[in-house]
PDB file of C-alpha atoms in Angstrom:
ATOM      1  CA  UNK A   1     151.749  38.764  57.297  1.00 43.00           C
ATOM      2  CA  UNK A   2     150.913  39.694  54.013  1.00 38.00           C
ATOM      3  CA  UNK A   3     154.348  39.063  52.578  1.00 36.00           C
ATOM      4  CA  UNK A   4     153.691  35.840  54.089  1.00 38.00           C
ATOM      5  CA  UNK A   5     150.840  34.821  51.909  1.00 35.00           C
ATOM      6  CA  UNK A   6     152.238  36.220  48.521  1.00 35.00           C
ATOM      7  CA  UNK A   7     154.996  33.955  49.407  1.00 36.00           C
ATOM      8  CA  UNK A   8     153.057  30.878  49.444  1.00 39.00           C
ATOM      9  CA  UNK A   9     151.188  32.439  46.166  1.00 37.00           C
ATOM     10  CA  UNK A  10     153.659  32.650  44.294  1.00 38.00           C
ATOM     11  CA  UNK A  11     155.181  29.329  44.919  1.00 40.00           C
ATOM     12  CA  UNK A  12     152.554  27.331  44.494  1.00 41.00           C
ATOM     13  CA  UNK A  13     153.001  25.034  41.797  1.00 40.00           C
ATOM     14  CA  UNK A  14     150.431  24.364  38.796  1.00 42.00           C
ATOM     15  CA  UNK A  15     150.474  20.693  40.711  1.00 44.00           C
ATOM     16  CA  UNK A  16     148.940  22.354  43.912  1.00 38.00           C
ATOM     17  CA  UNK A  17     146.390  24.245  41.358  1.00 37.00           C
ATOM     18  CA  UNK A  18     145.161  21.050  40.216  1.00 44.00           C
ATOM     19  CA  UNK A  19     144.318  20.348  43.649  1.00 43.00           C
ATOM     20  CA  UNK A  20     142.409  22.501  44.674  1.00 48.00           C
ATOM     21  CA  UNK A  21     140.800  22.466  41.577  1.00 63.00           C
ATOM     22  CA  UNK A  22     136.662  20.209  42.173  1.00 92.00           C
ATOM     23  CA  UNK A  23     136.237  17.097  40.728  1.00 94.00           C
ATOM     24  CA  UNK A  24     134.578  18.460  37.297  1.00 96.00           C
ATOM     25  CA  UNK A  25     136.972  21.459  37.321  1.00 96.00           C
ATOM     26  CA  UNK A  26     139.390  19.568  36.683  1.00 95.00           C
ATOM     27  CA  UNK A  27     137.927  16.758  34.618  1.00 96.00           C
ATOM     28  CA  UNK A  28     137.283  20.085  32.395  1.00 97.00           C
ATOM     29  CA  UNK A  29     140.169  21.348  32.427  1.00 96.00           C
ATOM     30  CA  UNK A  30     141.689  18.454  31.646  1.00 95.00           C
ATOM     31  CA  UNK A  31     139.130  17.964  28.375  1.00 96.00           C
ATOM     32  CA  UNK A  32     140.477  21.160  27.545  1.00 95.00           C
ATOM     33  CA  UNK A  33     143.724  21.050  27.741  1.00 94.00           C
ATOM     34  CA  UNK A  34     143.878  17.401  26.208  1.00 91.00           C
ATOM     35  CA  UNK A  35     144.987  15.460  28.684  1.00 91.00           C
ATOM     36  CA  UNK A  36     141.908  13.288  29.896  1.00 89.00           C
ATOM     37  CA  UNK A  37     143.672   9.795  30.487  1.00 82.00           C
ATOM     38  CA  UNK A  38     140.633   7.665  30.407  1.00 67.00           C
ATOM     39  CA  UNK A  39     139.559   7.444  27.162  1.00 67.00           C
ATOM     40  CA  UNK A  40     136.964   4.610  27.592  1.00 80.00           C
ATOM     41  CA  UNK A  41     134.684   5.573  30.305  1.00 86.00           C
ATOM     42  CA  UNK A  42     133.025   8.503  31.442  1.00 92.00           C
ATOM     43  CA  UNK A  43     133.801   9.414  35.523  1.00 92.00           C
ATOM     44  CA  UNK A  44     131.430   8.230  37.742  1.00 90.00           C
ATOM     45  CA  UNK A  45     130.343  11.720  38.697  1.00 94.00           C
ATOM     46  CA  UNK A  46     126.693  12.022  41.199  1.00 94.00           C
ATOM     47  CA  UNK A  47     123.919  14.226  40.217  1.00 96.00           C
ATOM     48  CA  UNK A  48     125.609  16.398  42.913  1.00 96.00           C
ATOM     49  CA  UNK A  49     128.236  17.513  40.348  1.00 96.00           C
ATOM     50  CA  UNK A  50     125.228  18.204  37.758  1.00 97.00           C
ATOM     51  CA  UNK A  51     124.784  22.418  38.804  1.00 97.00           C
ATOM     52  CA  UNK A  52     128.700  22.049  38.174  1.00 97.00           C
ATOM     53  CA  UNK A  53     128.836  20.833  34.732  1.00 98.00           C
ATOM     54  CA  UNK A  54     126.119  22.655  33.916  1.00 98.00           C
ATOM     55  CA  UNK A  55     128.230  25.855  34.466  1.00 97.00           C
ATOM     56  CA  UNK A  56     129.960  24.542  31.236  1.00 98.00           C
ATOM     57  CA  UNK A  57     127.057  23.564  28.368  1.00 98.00           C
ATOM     58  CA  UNK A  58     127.363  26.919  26.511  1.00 96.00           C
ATOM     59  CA  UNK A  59     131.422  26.194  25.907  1.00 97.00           C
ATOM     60  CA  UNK A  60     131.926  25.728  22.510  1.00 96.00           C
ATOM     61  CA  UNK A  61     135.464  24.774  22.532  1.00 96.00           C
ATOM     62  CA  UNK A  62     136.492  21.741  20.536  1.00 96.00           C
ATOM     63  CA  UNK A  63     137.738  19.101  22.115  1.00 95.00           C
ATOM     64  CA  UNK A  64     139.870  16.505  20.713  1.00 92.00           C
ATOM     65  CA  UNK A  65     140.678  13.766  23.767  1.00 91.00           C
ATOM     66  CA  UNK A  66     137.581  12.884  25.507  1.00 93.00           C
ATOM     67  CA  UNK A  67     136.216   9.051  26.382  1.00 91.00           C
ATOM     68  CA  UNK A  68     134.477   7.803  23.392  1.00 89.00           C
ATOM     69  CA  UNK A  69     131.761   4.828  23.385  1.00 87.00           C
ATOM     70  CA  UNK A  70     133.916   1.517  22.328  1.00 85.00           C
ATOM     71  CA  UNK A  71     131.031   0.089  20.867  1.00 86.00           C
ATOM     72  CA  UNK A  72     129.828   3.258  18.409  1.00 87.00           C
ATOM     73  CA  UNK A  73     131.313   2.570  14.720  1.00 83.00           C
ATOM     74  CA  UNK A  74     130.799   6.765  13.920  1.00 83.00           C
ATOM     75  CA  UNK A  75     134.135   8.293  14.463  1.00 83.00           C
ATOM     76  CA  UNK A  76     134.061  12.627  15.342  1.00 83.00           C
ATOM     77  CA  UNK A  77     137.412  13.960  16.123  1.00 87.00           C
ATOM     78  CA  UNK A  78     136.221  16.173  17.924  1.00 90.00           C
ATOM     79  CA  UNK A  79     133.332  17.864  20.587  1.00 94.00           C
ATOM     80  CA  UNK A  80     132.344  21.006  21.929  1.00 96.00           C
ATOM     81  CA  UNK A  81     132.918  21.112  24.885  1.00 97.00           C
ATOM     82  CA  UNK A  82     129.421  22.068  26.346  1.00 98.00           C
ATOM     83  CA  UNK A  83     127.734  19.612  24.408  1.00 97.00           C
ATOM     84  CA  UNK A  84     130.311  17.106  26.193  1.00 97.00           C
ATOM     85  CA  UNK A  85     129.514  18.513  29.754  1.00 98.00           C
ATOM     86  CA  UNK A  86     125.392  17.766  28.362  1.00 98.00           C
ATOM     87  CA  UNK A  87     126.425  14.598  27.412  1.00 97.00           C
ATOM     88  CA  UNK A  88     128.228  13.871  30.942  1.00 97.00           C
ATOM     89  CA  UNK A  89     124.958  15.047  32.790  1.00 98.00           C
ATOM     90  CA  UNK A  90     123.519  12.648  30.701  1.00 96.00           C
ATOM     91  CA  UNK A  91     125.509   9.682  32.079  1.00 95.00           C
ATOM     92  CA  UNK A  92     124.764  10.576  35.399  1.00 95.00           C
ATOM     93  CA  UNK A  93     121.429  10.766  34.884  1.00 95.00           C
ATOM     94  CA  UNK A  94     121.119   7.212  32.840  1.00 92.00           C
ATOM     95  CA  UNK A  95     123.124   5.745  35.400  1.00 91.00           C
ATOM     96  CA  UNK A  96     121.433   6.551  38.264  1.00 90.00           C
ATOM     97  CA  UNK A  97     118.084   5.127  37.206  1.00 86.00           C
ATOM     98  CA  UNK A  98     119.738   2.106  34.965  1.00 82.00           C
ATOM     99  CA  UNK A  99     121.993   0.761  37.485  1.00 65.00           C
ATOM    100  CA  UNK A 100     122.352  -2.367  35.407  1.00 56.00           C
ATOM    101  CA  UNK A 101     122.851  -0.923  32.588  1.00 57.00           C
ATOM    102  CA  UNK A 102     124.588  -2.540  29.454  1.00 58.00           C
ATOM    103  CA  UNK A 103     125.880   0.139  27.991  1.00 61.00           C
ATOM    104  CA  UNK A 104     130.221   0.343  28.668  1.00 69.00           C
ATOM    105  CA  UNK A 105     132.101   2.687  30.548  1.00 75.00           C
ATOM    106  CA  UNK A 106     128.516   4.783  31.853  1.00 87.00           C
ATOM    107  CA  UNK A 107     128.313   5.855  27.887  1.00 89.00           C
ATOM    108  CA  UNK A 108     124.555   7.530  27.659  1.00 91.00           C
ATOM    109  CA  UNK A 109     124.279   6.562  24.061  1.00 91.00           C
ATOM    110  CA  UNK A 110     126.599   6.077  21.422  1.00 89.00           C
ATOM    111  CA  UNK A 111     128.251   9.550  20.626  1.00 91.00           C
ATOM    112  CA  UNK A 112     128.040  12.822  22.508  1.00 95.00           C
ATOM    113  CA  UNK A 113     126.081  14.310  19.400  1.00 94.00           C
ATOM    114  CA  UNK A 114     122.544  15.574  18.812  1.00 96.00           C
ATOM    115  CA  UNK A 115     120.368  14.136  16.495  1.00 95.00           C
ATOM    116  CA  UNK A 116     117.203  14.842  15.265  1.00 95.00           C
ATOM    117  CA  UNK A 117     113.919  13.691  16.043  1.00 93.00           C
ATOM    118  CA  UNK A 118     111.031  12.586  13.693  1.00 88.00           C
ATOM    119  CA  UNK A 119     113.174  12.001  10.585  1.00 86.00           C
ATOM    120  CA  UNK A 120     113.380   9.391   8.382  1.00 88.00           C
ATOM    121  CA  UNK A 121     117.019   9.536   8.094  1.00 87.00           C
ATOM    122  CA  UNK A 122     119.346  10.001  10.913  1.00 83.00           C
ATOM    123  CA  UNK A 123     120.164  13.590  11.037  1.00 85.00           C
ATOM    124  CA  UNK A 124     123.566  14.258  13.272  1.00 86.00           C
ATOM    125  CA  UNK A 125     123.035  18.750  14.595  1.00 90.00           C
ATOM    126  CA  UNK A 126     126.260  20.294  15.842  1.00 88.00           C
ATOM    127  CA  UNK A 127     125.218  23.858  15.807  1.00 93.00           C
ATOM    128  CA  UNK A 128     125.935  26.447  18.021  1.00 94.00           C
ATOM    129  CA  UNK A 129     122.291  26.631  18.144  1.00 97.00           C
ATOM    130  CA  UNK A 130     121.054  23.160  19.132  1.00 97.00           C
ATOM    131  CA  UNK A 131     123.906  23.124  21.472  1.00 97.00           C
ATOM    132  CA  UNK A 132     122.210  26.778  23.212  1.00 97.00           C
ATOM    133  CA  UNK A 133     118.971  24.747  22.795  1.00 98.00           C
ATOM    134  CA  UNK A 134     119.932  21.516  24.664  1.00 98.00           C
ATOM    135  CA  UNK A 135     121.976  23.349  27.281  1.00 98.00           C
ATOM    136  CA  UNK A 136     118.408  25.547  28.286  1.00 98.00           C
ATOM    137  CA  UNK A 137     116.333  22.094  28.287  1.00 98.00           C
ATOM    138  CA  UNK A 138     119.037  20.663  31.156  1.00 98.00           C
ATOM    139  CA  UNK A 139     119.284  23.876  33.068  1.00 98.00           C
ATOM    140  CA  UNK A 140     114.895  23.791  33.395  1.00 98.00           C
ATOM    141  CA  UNK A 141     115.512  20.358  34.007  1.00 98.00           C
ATOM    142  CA  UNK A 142     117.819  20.643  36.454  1.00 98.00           C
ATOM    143  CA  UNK A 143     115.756  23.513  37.870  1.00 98.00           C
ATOM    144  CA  UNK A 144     112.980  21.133  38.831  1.00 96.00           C
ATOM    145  CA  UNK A 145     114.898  19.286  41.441  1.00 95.00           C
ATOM    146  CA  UNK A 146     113.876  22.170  43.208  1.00 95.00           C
ATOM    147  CA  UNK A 147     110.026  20.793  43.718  1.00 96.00           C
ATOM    148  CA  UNK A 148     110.468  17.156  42.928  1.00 97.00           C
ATOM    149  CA  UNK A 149     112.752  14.078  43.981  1.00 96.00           C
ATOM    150  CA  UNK A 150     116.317  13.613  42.693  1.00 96.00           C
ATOM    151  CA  UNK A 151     115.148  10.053  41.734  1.00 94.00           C
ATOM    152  CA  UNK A 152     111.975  11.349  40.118  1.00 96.00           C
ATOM    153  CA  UNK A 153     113.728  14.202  37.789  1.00 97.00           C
ATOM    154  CA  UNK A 154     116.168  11.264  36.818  1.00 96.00           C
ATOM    155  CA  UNK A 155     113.709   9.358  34.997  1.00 95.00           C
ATOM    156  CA  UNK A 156     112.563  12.616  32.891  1.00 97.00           C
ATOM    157  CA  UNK A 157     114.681  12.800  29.740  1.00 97.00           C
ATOM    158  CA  UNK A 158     115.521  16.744  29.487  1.00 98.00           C
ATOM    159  CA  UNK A 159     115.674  16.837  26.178  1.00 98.00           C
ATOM    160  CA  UNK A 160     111.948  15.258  25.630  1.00 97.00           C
ATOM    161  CA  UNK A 161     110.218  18.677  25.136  1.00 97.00           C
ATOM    162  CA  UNK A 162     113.232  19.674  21.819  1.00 97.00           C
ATOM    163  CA  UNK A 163     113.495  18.494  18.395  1.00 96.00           C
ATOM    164  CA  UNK A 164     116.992  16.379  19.689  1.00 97.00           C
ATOM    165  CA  UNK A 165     118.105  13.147  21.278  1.00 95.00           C
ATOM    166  CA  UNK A 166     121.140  11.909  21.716  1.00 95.00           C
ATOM    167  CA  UNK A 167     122.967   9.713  18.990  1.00 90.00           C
TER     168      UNK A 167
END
């Protein structure tokens, strides 16, 4: 029996990998390796997915080939990829309470960077340290769908309570 099962192992193919792979596994894995196809929209993920994504916000791999907002005019060739996972809980969360929104391809604002609050000019943060500080503000966010509705934690921005906002 057990030869049996390392037979099927071992020929498995990387295709039947990606299958069993969940939804955001493999829309991560596929950010990381570089071969996202849609470039123009974010997937329309649920806040199901959210605890999944959120296994990823301290990554700070950059990314080069992720969906980027047609309508920004900033250009970044590249994202960590935690801060892209944020920014993907994000769009869940902005779509679910802002079903008509205008905003293309479920983008949550223009760019999947951090910006800072209270200035007088805009201030773009990618630091390993706002990225550590935005990634705790969505897991105690996420932590109060525990006590409260799933529509009710939607329309609290997690990031309120930090010094950042996204750009």
């Amino acid at each position: 029996m057990s030869l049996v099962l390392f037979l099927c192992l071992i020929s498995c193919s990387d295709d039947d990998t990606q299958a069993n792979l969940s939804e955001v596994d493999r829309y991560i894995s596929d950010l990381q390796s570089g071969s996202y196809e849609t470039t123009m929209e974010l997937p329309a993920f649920t806040p199901e997915t959210i605890p999944a994504l959120l296994q990823y916000s301290d990554e700070s791999k950059l990314i080069t080939q992720f969906p980027r907002n047609p309508i920004s005019s900033a250009y970044s060739p590249d994202c960590r990829l935690g801060l892209f996972a944020l920014w993907t809980i994000e769009s869940i969360r902005q779509t679910y309470i802002q079903a008509d929104s205008k905003m293309p391809g479920r983008f949550p604002s223009l760019n999947p960077i951090l910006a800072r609050r209270n200035t007088k000019r805009l201030e773009w943060i990618d630091t390993a340290q706002a990225q550590i500080i935005a990634a705790t503000a969505y897991a105690a966010w996420w932590e109060r769908s525990q006590t409260i509705s799933i529509y009710e934690l939607m329309l609290i921005d997690p990031l309120a309570d930090t010094e950042y906002y996204w750009h």
